[in-house]
Amino acid sequence: MQSPTEIQQHLDSVEDAFRRARLRAMQRVAGGLLLLAFAVFCLARSLSGLHPAWGYVEAFAEAAMVGAVADWFAVVALFRHPLGIPVWHTAIIANSKDDIGRNLGQFVESHFVTEAGIAQRIRQANPAGLLGAWLLAPGHAAQLGHATAKALKALLNALDDPSMSQLLKDAAAGQLARFDISANAGQLLDLLVAEGKHQQLLNSVLHSLGDYLGEETNQQQATDFLIAAFGVENMLYKVGTAAIGPRALRSLSRSAHEVLEDPAHPARERFNGWVQNFVLHLKDDPQWREFIVRHQQDTLANERVQALLGGLWGRVKARLLDDLGLDDPAMARQVSVLARKVGQALAQDARLVEGLNGAIESGSVLLVRNYRGEVGRFIEAKLAQWTREEMTDRIELAIGRDLQFIRINGTLVGGLVGLAIYSVTRLLG
C-alpha cells in the first residue's frame, strides 16, 4: 500500500505530464503559425506580379514572420538561451534563480502575509460560524467522533508502554506526595461542621448502634466481643461480665436513642467539641501534620502501592482500547455529543461566535507578527533547493502555455502592423 507521500508524488507527476503535453501542443500551434506565415510569404512573393493585392499579402506575411520570431526569442529567452547561443540577458529565470526566490519571499511577506490582510480575511470568512454550521450538518458530528476515536486508538498503539507507565506512575506519585491531607481534611471537616453534617453522621451512628444493641440476639455477641477484647481470663469476671453485659448494653442502647431524640443533648455538645478540637489539630498542630506526612510517604513507598501505581497505564490503556475496538465506541459517542453541543452553542449565541472569531483573529495576527519573516525565508530556502534547470522547468510548466499566446499574438499583430505600414506607404505613393 502506497503512503500518502508516494500518492501525492504520483499525482504531481501525472499533473506535470498533463501540463507538459498542453505546453507542447501550444508550442506546435505557435510554430505552425510561423511556418504558415513563411509559406504565405513565399506564395505571395511568387505571385506578386499577377495582381497588386498579392503585395498586401506579402507585407502581412513578412511582418508576421518578424513578429513571430521576435516573440519566440523573447519567450525562449526567459527560460534558456535561444538556439543554445549564450546571447546577453537570456536564460533570465535560470540566471536569476536566487534573486527570484528572495524577491518572491519579500513580495509575499509585504503584500499577502500582513496583519491587516489576515485579520480582514478572517472577519470575512467567519470561521466560528462555519465551524458551527459544519458541526450541525447531518453526520458531521458522528464523523468527527469516529475520526477522533480512530486517531486515539492509533496513538495509544504507537506509544511506548514502559515509558508511559513510568511517566504516569511518577506523575501520580508526585501528585499524591504533594497532596496536603491534613489541611484538606481540616477544610472538609470545617465545611461539614458549618453545615451540621457531623451531627447527621452522629445520628446515623447512634441509630444503627441503638437498633443493633436493642436486639437480644445481638447482645450476647457484643458481650462475647467485650470479653475477648479486654482479654478477660478469670472465670468469675467472665460470669459477672456475662451477667451484667446485656443490661449494660441495653442501657447503652437507651442512651443512644436519648441522644438521637434530643437535639440539645449534652453529649452532642461534647461531640462538637471533640470534632472542633480534631479539626484544629489537623490544621494547626505541627506534630499531627508531621505524623500524617510521614505515614503518607511510607504508604507511597510501599511495594504494593508502587505496583498499583505502576499498573495504572496498563489498566487505563486496556480499558480505552476495549472501548475503541467496538463498532460504536463510547469515546466516539461522547465526542459526537460534545461536537453537537458546540455547534448548537455557536448557532444560537452570536456573542460566542464573535468572541471565538476575535480570538482566532488575535491569535492569527500574533502569529503573523512573530513569524512573518519566516514565510519569506521559507520560500527563499525552498527555491534555493531547486537547481536552475528544475526551477526553469517548473515555471515553464506553470506559465509556458500562456506565454505561447504571446507568440501567436505577435504573429498576428506583427502581420497587421506590416499590412498597415504597407497600405499607408502605398497610399502616400
CSV table of N, CA, C and O in Angstrom, one decimal, residues 102-219:
chain,number,residue,atom,x,y,z
A,102,ARG,N,14.4,35.3,-3.4
A,102,ARG,CA,14.4,36.3,-2.4
A,102,ARG,C,13.3,37.3,-2.6
A,102,ARG,O,12.6,37.7,-1.7
A,103,ASN,N,13.2,37.8,-3.9
A,103,ASN,CA,12.1,38.8,-4.2
A,103,ASN,C,10.7,38.3,-4.0
A,103,ASN,O,9.8,39.0,-3.6
A,104,LEU,N,10.5,37.0,-4.4
A,104,LEU,CA,9.2,36.4,-4.2
A,104,LEU,C,8.9,36.3,-2.7
A,104,LEU,O,7.7,36.6,-2.4
A,105,GLY,N,9.8,35.9,-1.9
A,105,GLY,CA,9.6,35.8,-0.5
A,105,GLY,C,9.2,37.2,0.1
A,105,GLY,O,8.2,37.3,0.9
A,106,GLN,N,9.9,38.2,-0.3
A,106,GLN,CA,9.7,39.6,0.2
A,106,GLN,C,8.3,40.0,-0.3
A,106,GLN,O,7.6,40.7,0.4
A,107,PHE,N,8.0,39.7,-1.5
A,107,PHE,CA,6.7,40.1,-2.1
A,107,PHE,C,5.5,39.5,-1.3
A,107,PHE,O,4.5,40.2,-1.0
A,108,VAL,N,5.6,38.2,-1.1
A,108,VAL,CA,4.6,37.5,-0.3
A,108,VAL,C,4.4,38.1,1.1
A,108,VAL,O,3.3,38.4,1.6
A,109,GLU,N,5.6,38.4,1.7
A,109,GLU,CA,5.5,39.0,3.1
A,109,GLU,C,4.9,40.4,3.0
A,109,GLU,O,4.1,40.7,3.9
A,110,SER,N,5.2,41.2,2.1
A,110,SER,CA,4.8,42.6,2.0
A,110,SER,C,3.3,42.7,1.6
A,110,SER,O,2.6,43.6,2.0
A,111,HIS,N,2.8,41.8,0.7
A,111,HIS,CA,1.5,42.0,0.1
A,111,HIS,C,0.5,41.0,0.5
A,111,HIS,O,-0.7,41.2,0.3
A,112,PHE,N,0.9,39.9,1.0
A,112,PHE,CA,-0.1,38.8,1.4
A,112,PHE,C,-0.1,38.5,2.9
A,112,PHE,O,-1.2,38.5,3.5
A,113,VAL,N,1.1,38.2,3.4
A,113,VAL,CA,1.1,37.9,4.9
A,113,VAL,C,1.3,39.1,5.7
A,113,VAL,O,2.3,39.5,6.2
A,114,THR,N,0.2,39.9,5.8
A,114,THR,CA,0.2,41.1,6.6
A,114,THR,C,-0.9,41.0,7.7
A,114,THR,O,-1.9,40.3,7.5
A,115,GLU,N,-0.7,41.7,8.8
A,115,GLU,CA,-1.6,41.6,9.9
A,115,GLU,C,-3.0,42.1,9.5
A,115,GLU,O,-4.0,41.5,9.8
A,116,ALA,N,-3.1,43.2,8.7
A,116,ALA,CA,-4.3,43.7,8.3
A,116,ALA,C,-5.0,42.8,7.3
A,116,ALA,O,-6.2,42.6,7.4
A,117,GLY,N,-4.3,42.3,6.4
A,117,GLY,CA,-4.8,41.4,5.4
A,117,GLY,C,-5.4,40.1,6.0
A,117,GLY,O,-6.5,39.6,5.7
A,118,ILE,N,-4.6,39.5,6.9
A,118,ILE,CA,-5.1,38.3,7.6
A,118,ILE,C,-6.3,38.5,8.5
A,118,ILE,O,-7.3,37.7,8.4
A,119,ALA,N,-6.3,39.6,9.2
A,119,ALA,CA,-7.4,40.0,10.1
A,119,ALA,C,-8.7,40.2,9.2
A,119,ALA,O,-9.8,39.7,9.6
A,120,GLN,N,-8.6,40.9,8.1
A,120,GLN,CA,-9.7,41.1,7.3
A,120,GLN,C,-10.2,39.8,6.7
A,120,GLN,O,-11.5,39.6,6.6
A,121,ARG,N,-9.3,39.0,6.3
A,121,ARG,CA,-9.8,37.7,5.7
A,121,ARG,C,-10.5,36.8,6.7
A,121,ARG,O,-11.5,36.2,6.4
A,122,ILE,N,-10.0,36.8,7.9
A,122,ILE,CA,-10.7,36.0,9.0
A,122,ILE,C,-12.1,36.6,9.3
A,122,ILE,O,-13.0,35.8,9.4
A,123,ARG,N,-12.2,37.9,9.3
A,123,ARG,CA,-13.5,38.5,9.5
A,123,ARG,C,-14.5,38.2,8.4
A,123,ARG,O,-15.7,37.9,8.7
A,124,GLN,N,-14.0,38.2,7.2
A,124,GLN,CA,-14.9,37.8,6.1
A,124,GLN,C,-15.2,36.3,6.1
A,124,GLN,O,-16.4,36.0,5.7
A,125,ALA,N,-14.3,35.5,6.5
A,125,ALA,CA,-14.5,34.1,6.4
A,125,ALA,C,-15.5,33.6,7.5
A,125,ALA,O,-16.2,32.6,7.4
A,126,ASN,N,-15.5,34.3,8.7
A,126,ASN,CA,-16.4,33.9,9.8
A,126,ASN,C,-16.1,32.4,10.2
A,126,ASN,O,-17.0,31.6,10.1
A,127,PRO,N,-14.9,32.1,10.6
A,127,PRO,CA,-14.6,30.7,10.9
A,127,PRO,C,-15.4,30.0,12.0
A,127,PRO,O,-15.8,28.9,11.9
A,128,ALA,N,-15.8,30.8,13.0
A,128,ALA,CA,-16.6,30.2,14.1
A,128,ALA,C,-18.0,29.9,13.6
A,128,ALA,O,-18.5,28.8,13.9
A,129,GLY,N,-18.6,30.7,12.7
A,129,GLY,CA,-19.9,30.4,12.1
A,129,GLY,C,-19.8,29.2,11.2
A,129,GLY,O,-20.7,28.3,11.2
A,130,LEU,N,-18.7,29.1,10.4
A,130,LEU,CA,-18.6,28.0,9.5
A,130,LEU,C,-18.4,26.7,10.3
A,130,LEU,O,-18.9,25.6,10.0
A,131,LEU,N,-17.7,26.8,11.4
A,131,LEU,CA,-17.5,25.6,12.3
A,131,LEU,C,-18.8,25.1,12.9
A,131,LEU,O,-19.1,23.9,12.9
A,132,GLY,N,-19.6,26.1,13.4
A,132,GLY,CA,-20.9,25.7,13.9
A,132,GLY,C,-21.8,25.1,12.9
A,132,GLY,O,-22.5,24.0,13.2
A,133,ALA,N,-21.8,25.6,11.7
A,133,ALA,CA,-22.7,25.0,10.6
A,133,ALA,C,-22.2,23.6,10.2
A,133,ALA,O,-23.0,22.7,10.0
A,134,TRP,N,-20.9,23.5,10.2
A,134,TRP,CA,-20.3,22.2,9.8
A,134,TRP,C,-20.7,21.1,10.9
A,134,TRP,O,-21.0,20.0,10.6
A,135,LEU,N,-20.5,21.5,12.2
A,135,LEU,CA,-20.8,20.5,13.2
A,135,LEU,C,-22.3,20.1,13.3
A,135,LEU,O,-22.6,19.0,13.7
A,136,LEU,N,-23.2,21.0,12.9
A,136,LEU,CA,-24.6,20.7,12.9
A,136,LEU,C,-25.1,20.0,11.6
A,136,LEU,O,-26.2,19.5,11.6
A,137,ALA,N,-24.3,20.0,10.6
A,137,ALA,CA,-24.7,19.3,9.4
A,137,ALA,C,-24.8,17.8,9.7
A,137,ALA,O,-24.1,17.2,10.5
A,138,PRO,N,-25.8,17.1,9.0
A,138,PRO,CA,-26.0,15.7,9.3
A,138,PRO,C,-24.8,14.9,9.1
A,138,PRO,O,-24.1,14.9,8.1
A,139,GLY,N,-24.5,14.1,10.1
A,139,GLY,CA,-23.4,13.1,10.0
A,139,GLY,C,-22.0,13.6,10.4
A,139,GLY,O,-21.1,12.9,10.6
A,140,HIS,N,-21.9,15.0,10.4
A,140,HIS,CA,-20.5,15.5,10.7
A,140,HIS,C,-20.1,15.3,12.1
A,140,HIS,O,-18.9,14.9,12.3
A,141,ALA,N,-21.0,15.4,13.1
A,141,ALA,CA,-20.6,15.2,14.5
A,141,ALA,C,-20.2,13.7,14.7
A,141,ALA,O,-19.1,13.5,15.3
A,142,ALA,N,-20.9,12.8,14.1
A,142,ALA,CA,-20.6,11.4,14.3
A,142,ALA,C,-19.3,11.1,13.6
A,142,ALA,O,-18.5,10.3,14.0
A,143,GLN,N,-19.1,11.7,12.4
A,143,GLN,CA,-17.9,11.5,11.6
A,143,GLN,C,-16.7,12.0,12.4
A,143,GLN,O,-15.6,11.3,12.5
A,144,LEU,N,-16.8,13.1,13.1
A,144,LEU,CA,-15.7,13.7,13.9
A,144,LEU,C,-15.5,12.8,15.1
A,144,LEU,O,-14.3,12.5,15.5
A,145,GLY,N,-16.5,12.2,15.7
A,145,GLY,CA,-16.4,11.3,16.8
A,145,GLY,C,-15.6,10.1,16.5
A,145,GLY,O,-14.7,9.7,17.1
A,146,HIS,N,-16.0,9.4,15.3
A,146,HIS,CA,-15.3,8.2,14.9
A,146,HIS,C,-13.9,8.5,14.5
A,146,HIS,O,-12.9,7.7,14.7
A,147,ALA,N,-13.6,9.7,13.8
A,147,ALA,CA,-12.3,10.0,13.4
A,147,ALA,C,-11.4,10.2,14.6
A,147,ALA,O,-10.2,9.8,14.7
A,148,THR,N,-12.0,10.9,15.7
A,148,THR,CA,-11.2,11.1,16.9
A,148,THR,C,-10.9,9.8,17.6
A,148,THR,O,-9.8,9.6,18.1
A,149,ALA,N,-11.9,8.9,17.6
A,149,ALA,CA,-11.6,7.6,18.3
A,149,ALA,C,-10.6,6.8,17.5
A,149,ALA,O,-9.7,6.1,18.1
A,150,LYS,N,-10.6,6.8,16.2
A,150,LYS,CA,-9.6,6.1,15.3
A,150,LYS,C,-8.2,6.7,15.6
A,150,LYS,O,-7.3,5.9,15.7
A,151,ALA,N,-8.1,8.0,15.6
A,151,ALA,CA,-6.8,8.6,15.8
A,151,ALA,C,-6.3,8.3,17.2
A,151,ALA,O,-5.1,8.0,17.4
A,152,LEU,N,-7.2,8.3,18.2
A,152,LEU,CA,-6.8,8.0,19.6
A,152,LEU,C,-6.3,6.5,19.7
A,152,LEU,O,-5.3,6.2,20.4
A,153,LYS,N,-7.0,5.6,19.0
A,153,LYS,CA,-6.6,4.2,19.0
A,153,LYS,C,-5.2,4.1,18.4
A,153,LYS,O,-4.3,3.3,18.9
A,154,ALA,N,-4.9,4.7,17.3
A,154,ALA,CA,-3.6,4.7,16.6
A,154,ALA,C,-2.6,5.3,17.5
A,154,ALA,O,-1.4,4.7,17.6
A,155,LEU,N,-2.9,6.4,18.2
A,155,LEU,CA,-1.9,7.0,19.1
A,155,LEU,C,-1.6,6.1,20.3
A,155,LEU,O,-0.4,5.9,20.7
A,156,LEU,N,-2.6,5.4,20.9
A,156,LEU,CA,-2.4,4.5,22.0
A,156,LEU,C,-1.5,3.4,21.6
A,156,LEU,O,-0.6,3.0,22.4
A,157,ASN,N,-1.7,2.8,20.4
A,157,ASN,CA,-0.9,1.7,20.0
A,157,ASN,C,0.5,2.1,19.6
A,157,ASN,O,1.5,1.3,19.6
A,158,ALA,N,0.7,3.4,19.3
A,158,ALA,CA,2.1,3.9,18.9
A,158,ALA,C,2.9,4.3,20.1
A,158,ALA,O,4.1,4.4,20.0
A,159,LEU,N,2.3,4.5,21.3
A,159,LEU,CA,3.0,4.9,22.5
A,159,LEU,C,3.9,3.8,23.1
A,159,LEU,O,3.5,2.6,23.0
A,160,ASP,N,5.0,4.2,23.7
A,160,ASP,CA,5.9,3.2,24.3
A,160,ASP,C,5.3,2.9,25.7
A,160,ASP,O,5.3,3.8,26.6
A,161,ASP,N,4.9,1.7,25.9
A,161,ASP,CA,4.2,1.3,27.2
A,161,ASP,C,5.1,1.5,28.4
A,161,ASP,O,4.6,2.1,29.4
A,162,PRO,N,6.3,1.0,28.4
A,162,PRO,CA,7.2,1.2,29.6
A,162,PRO,C,7.4,2.6,30.0
A,162,PRO,O,7.3,3.0,31.1
A,163,SER,N,7.6,3.5,28.9
A,163,SER,CA,7.8,4.9,29.2
A,163,SER,C,6.6,5.6,29.7
A,163,SER,O,6.6,6.3,30.7
A,164,MET,N,5.4,5.2,29.1
A,164,MET,CA,4.2,5.8,29.6
A,164,MET,C,3.8,5.3,31.0
A,164,MET,O,3.3,6.1,31.8
A,165,SER,N,4.1,4.1,31.2
A,165,SER,CA,3.8,3.5,32.6
A,165,SER,C,4.6,4.3,33.6
A,165,SER,O,4.1,4.6,34.7
A,166,GLN,N,5.9,4.5,33.4
A,166,GLN,CA,6.8,5.2,34.3
A,166,GLN,C,6.3,6.6,34.5
A,166,GLN,O,6.3,7.2,35.6
A,167,LEU,N,6.0,7.2,33.3
A,167,LEU,CA,5.6,8.6,33.4
A,167,LEU,C,4.3,8.8,34.2
A,167,LEU,O,4.2,9.7,35.0
A,168,LEU,N,3.3,8.0,34.0
A,168,LEU,CA,2.1,8.1,34.7
A,168,LEU,C,2.3,7.7,36.2
A,168,LEU,O,1.7,8.4,37.1
A,169,LYS,N,3.1,6.8,36.5
A,169,LYS,CA,3.4,6.4,37.8
A,169,LYS,C,4.1,7.5,38.6
A,169,LYS,O,3.7,7.9,39.7
A,170,ASP,N,5.1,8.2,37.9
A,170,ASP,CA,5.8,9.3,38.6
A,170,ASP,C,4.8,10.5,38.8
A,170,ASP,O,4.9,11.1,39.8
A,171,ALA,N,4.0,10.7,37.8
A,171,ALA,CA,3.0,11.8,37.9
A,171,ALA,C,2.0,11.6,39.0
A,171,ALA,O,1.8,12.5,39.9
A,172,ALA,N,1.5,10.4,39.1
A,172,ALA,CA,0.5,10.1,40.2
A,172,ALA,C,1.2,10.1,41.5
A,172,ALA,O,0.6,10.7,42.5
A,173,ALA,N,2.4,9.5,41.6
A,173,ALA,CA,3.1,9.5,42.9
A,173,ALA,C,3.4,11.0,43.3
A,173,ALA,O,3.3,11.3,44.5
A,174,GLY,N,3.8,11.8,42.4
A,174,GLY,CA,4.2,13.2,42.7
A,174,GLY,C,3.0,13.9,43.2
A,174,GLY,O,3.0,14.7,44.2
A,175,GLN,N,1.8,13.8,42.5
A,175,GLN,CA,0.6,14.5,43.0
A,175,GLN,C,0.2,14.0,44.3
A,175,GLN,O,-0.3,14.8,45.2
A,176,LEU,N,0.2,12.7,44.6
A,176,LEU,CA,-0.2,12.2,45.9
A,176,LEU,C,0.7,12.6,47.0
A,176,LEU,O,0.3,12.9,48.1
A,177,ALA,N,2.0,12.7,46.7
A,177,ALA,CA,3.0,13.2,47.7
A,177,ALA,C,2.8,14.6,48.0
A,177,ALA,O,3.0,15.1,49.2
A,178,ARG,N,2.4,15.4,47.0
A,178,ARG,CA,2.2,16.9,47.3
A,178,ARG,C,0.8,17.2,47.9
A,178,ARG,O,0.6,18.3,48.3
A,179,PHE,N,-0.1,16.2,47.9
A,179,PHE,CA,-1.4,16.4,48.4
A,179,PHE,C,-1.4,16.6,49.9
A,179,PHE,O,-0.9,15.7,50.6
A,180,ASP,N,-1.8,17.7,50.4
A,180,ASP,CA,-1.8,18.0,51.9
A,180,ASP,C,-3.0,17.4,52.5
A,180,ASP,O,-4.1,18.1,52.6
A,181,ILE,N,-2.9,16.2,53.0
A,181,ILE,CA,-4.0,15.5,53.6
A,181,ILE,C,-4.6,16.3,54.8
A,181,ILE,O,-5.8,16.4,55.0
A,182,SER,N,-3.7,16.7,55.7
A,182,SER,CA,-4.1,17.4,56.9
A,182,SER,C,-4.9,18.6,56.6
A,182,SER,O,-6.0,18.8,57.2
A,183,ALA,N,-4.3,19.5,55.8
A,183,ALA,CA,-5.0,20.8,55.6
A,183,ALA,C,-6.4,20.5,54.9
A,183,ALA,O,-7.4,21.1,55.2
A,184,ASN,N,-6.4,19.7,53.8
A,184,ASN,CA,-7.6,19.4,53.1
A,184,ASN,C,-8.7,18.7,53.9
A,184,ASN,O,-9.9,19.0,53.8
A,185,ALA,N,-8.2,17.8,54.8
A,185,ALA,CA,-9.2,17.1,55.7
A,185,ALA,C,-9.8,18.1,56.7
A,185,ALA,O,-11.0,18.1,57.0
A,186,GLY,N,-8.9,19.1,57.2
A,186,GLY,CA,-9.4,20.1,58.1
A,186,GLY,C,-10.4,21.0,57.4
A,186,GLY,O,-11.4,21.3,58.0
A,187,GLN,N,-10.2,21.4,56.2
A,187,GLN,CA,-11.1,22.3,55.5
A,187,GLN,C,-12.4,21.5,55.2
A,187,GLN,O,-13.5,22.1,55.3
A,188,LEU,N,-12.3,20.2,54.8
A,188,LEU,CA,-13.5,19.5,54.6
A,188,LEU,C,-14.4,19.3,55.9
A,188,LEU,O,-15.6,19.5,55.8
A,189,LEU,N,-13.7,19.1,57.0
A,189,LEU,CA,-14.4,18.9,58.3
A,189,LEU,C,-15.0,20.3,58.7
A,189,LEU,O,-16.1,20.3,59.3
A,190,ASP,N,-14.3,21.4,58.4
A,190,ASP,CA,-14.9,22.7,58.7
A,190,ASP,C,-16.2,22.9,57.9
A,190,ASP,O,-17.2,23.4,58.5
A,191,LEU,N,-16.3,22.5,56.7
A,191,LEU,CA,-17.5,22.6,55.9
A,191,LEU,C,-18.6,21.7,56.5
A,191,LEU,O,-19.7,22.1,56.6
A,192,LEU,N,-18.2,20.5,56.9
A,192,LEU,CA,-19.2,19.6,57.4
A,192,LEU,C,-19.8,20.1,58.7
A,192,LEU,O,-21.0,20.0,59.0
A,193,VAL,N,-18.9,20.7,59.6
A,193,VAL,CA,-19.3,21.3,60.9
A,193,VAL,C,-20.2,22.5,60.6
A,193,VAL,O,-21.3,22.7,61.3
A,194,ALA,N,-19.8,23.3,59.7
A,194,ALA,CA,-20.6,24.5,59.4
A,194,ALA,C,-22.0,24.2,58.9
A,194,ALA,O,-23.0,24.9,59.2
A,195,GLU,N,-22.2,23.1,58.2
A,195,GLU,CA,-23.5,22.7,57.7
A,195,GLU,C,-24.2,21.7,58.6
A,195,GLU,O,-25.3,21.2,58.3
A,196,GLY,N,-23.6,21.3,59.7
A,196,GLY,CA,-24.2,20.4,60.7
A,196,GLY,C,-24.1,19.0,60.2
A,196,GLY,O,-24.9,18.1,60.7
A,197,LYS,N,-23.3,18.7,59.2
A,197,LYS,CA,-23.2,17.3,58.7
A,197,LYS,C,-22.7,16.3,59.7
A,197,LYS,O,-23.0,15.1,59.7
A,198,HIS,N,-21.8,16.8,60.6
A,198,HIS,CA,-21.2,15.9,61.6
A,198,HIS,C,-22.3,15.4,62.5
A,198,HIS,O,-22.2,14.2,63.0
A,199,GLN,N,-23.3,16.2,62.8
A,199,GLN,CA,-24.4,15.8,63.7
A,199,GLN,C,-25.2,14.7,62.9
A,199,GLN,O,-25.7,13.8,63.6
A,200,GLN,N,-25.4,14.9,61.7
A,200,GLN,CA,-26.1,13.9,60.9
A,200,GLN,C,-25.4,12.6,60.9
A,200,GLN,O,-26.0,11.5,60.9
A,201,LEU,N,-24.1,12.7,60.8
A,201,LEU,CA,-23.3,11.4,60.9
A,201,LEU,C,-23.4,10.8,62.2
A,201,LEU,O,-23.6,9.5,62.3
A,202,LEU,N,-23.4,11.6,63.3
A,202,LEU,CA,-23.6,11.1,64.6
A,202,LEU,C,-25.0,10.4,64.8
A,202,LEU,O,-25.1,9.3,65.4
A,203,ASN,N,-26.0,11.1,64.2
A,203,ASN,CA,-27.4,10.5,64.2
A,203,ASN,C,-27.4,9.1,63.6
A,203,ASN,O,-28.0,8.2,64.1
A,204,SER,N,-26.7,9.0,62.4
A,204,SER,CA,-26.7,7.7,61.7
A,204,SER,C,-26.0,6.6,62.5
A,204,SER,O,-26.5,5.5,62.6
A,205,VAL,N,-24.9,7.0,63.2
A,205,VAL,CA,-24.2,6.0,64.0
A,205,VAL,C,-25.0,5.6,65.2
A,205,VAL,O,-25.1,4.4,65.6
A,206,LEU,N,-25.6,6.6,65.9
A,206,LEU,CA,-26.4,6.3,67.1
A,206,LEU,C,-27.7,5.5,66.7
A,206,LEU,O,-28.0,4.6,67.5
A,207,HIS,N,-28.3,5.8,65.6
A,207,HIS,CA,-29.4,5.0,65.2
A,207,HIS,C,-29.1,3.5,64.9
A,207,HIS,O,-29.8,2.6,65.4
A,208,SER,N,-28.0,3.3,64.2
A,208,SER,CA,-27.5,1.9,63.9
A,208,SER,C,-27.1,1.2,65.2
A,208,SER,O,-27.5,0.0,65.4
A,209,LEU,N,-26.4,2.0,66.1
A,209,LEU,CA,-25.9,1.3,67.3
A,209,LEU,C,-27.1,1.0,68.2
A,209,LEU,O,-27.1,-0.1,68.8
A,210,GLY,N,-28.0,1.9,68.4
A,210,GLY,CA,-29.2,1.7,69.2
A,210,GLY,C,-30.0,0.5,68.7
A,210,GLY,O,-30.4,-0.3,69.5
A,211,ASP,N,-30.2,0.4,67.4
A,211,ASP,CA,-31.0,-0.7,66.9
A,211,ASP,C,-30.3,-2.0,67.1
A,211,ASP,O,-30.9,-3.0,67.4
A,212,TYR,N,-29.0,-2.0,66.9
A,212,TYR,CA,-28.2,-3.2,67.0
A,212,TYR,C,-28.2,-3.8,68.4
A,212,TYR,O,-28.5,-4.9,68.7
A,213,LEU,N,-27.9,-2.8,69.4
A,213,LEU,CA,-27.8,-3.3,70.7
A,213,LEU,C,-29.2,-3.5,71.4
A,213,LEU,O,-29.3,-4.2,72.4
A,214,GLY,N,-30.3,-3.0,70.8
A,214,GLY,CA,-31.6,-3.2,71.3
A,214,GLY,C,-32.1,-4.6,71.0
A,214,GLY,O,-33.1,-5.0,71.7
A,215,GLU,N,-31.5,-5.4,70.2
A,215,GLU,CA,-32.0,-6.7,69.9
A,215,GLU,C,-31.2,-7.7,70.7
A,215,GLU,O,-30.0,-7.7,70.8
A,216,GLU,N,-32.0,-8.6,71.4
A,216,GLU,CA,-31.4,-9.5,72.3
A,216,GLU,C,-30.4,-10.5,71.6
A,216,GLU,O,-29.4,-10.9,72.2
A,217,THR,N,-30.7,-10.8,70.4
A,217,THR,CA,-29.8,-11.8,69.7
A,217,THR,C,-28.4,-11.2,69.5
A,217,THR,O,-27.5,-12.0,69.3
A,218,ASN,N,-28.3,-9.9,69.5
A,218,ASN,CA,-27.0,-9.2,69.2
A,218,ASN,C,-26.3,-9.0,70.5
A,218,ASN,O,-25.1,-8.7,70.5
A,219,GLN,N,-27.0,-9.0,71.7
A,219,GLN,CA,-26.4,-8.6,72.9
A,219,GLN,C,-25.3,-9.6,73.4
A,219,GLN,O,-24.3,-9.3,73.9
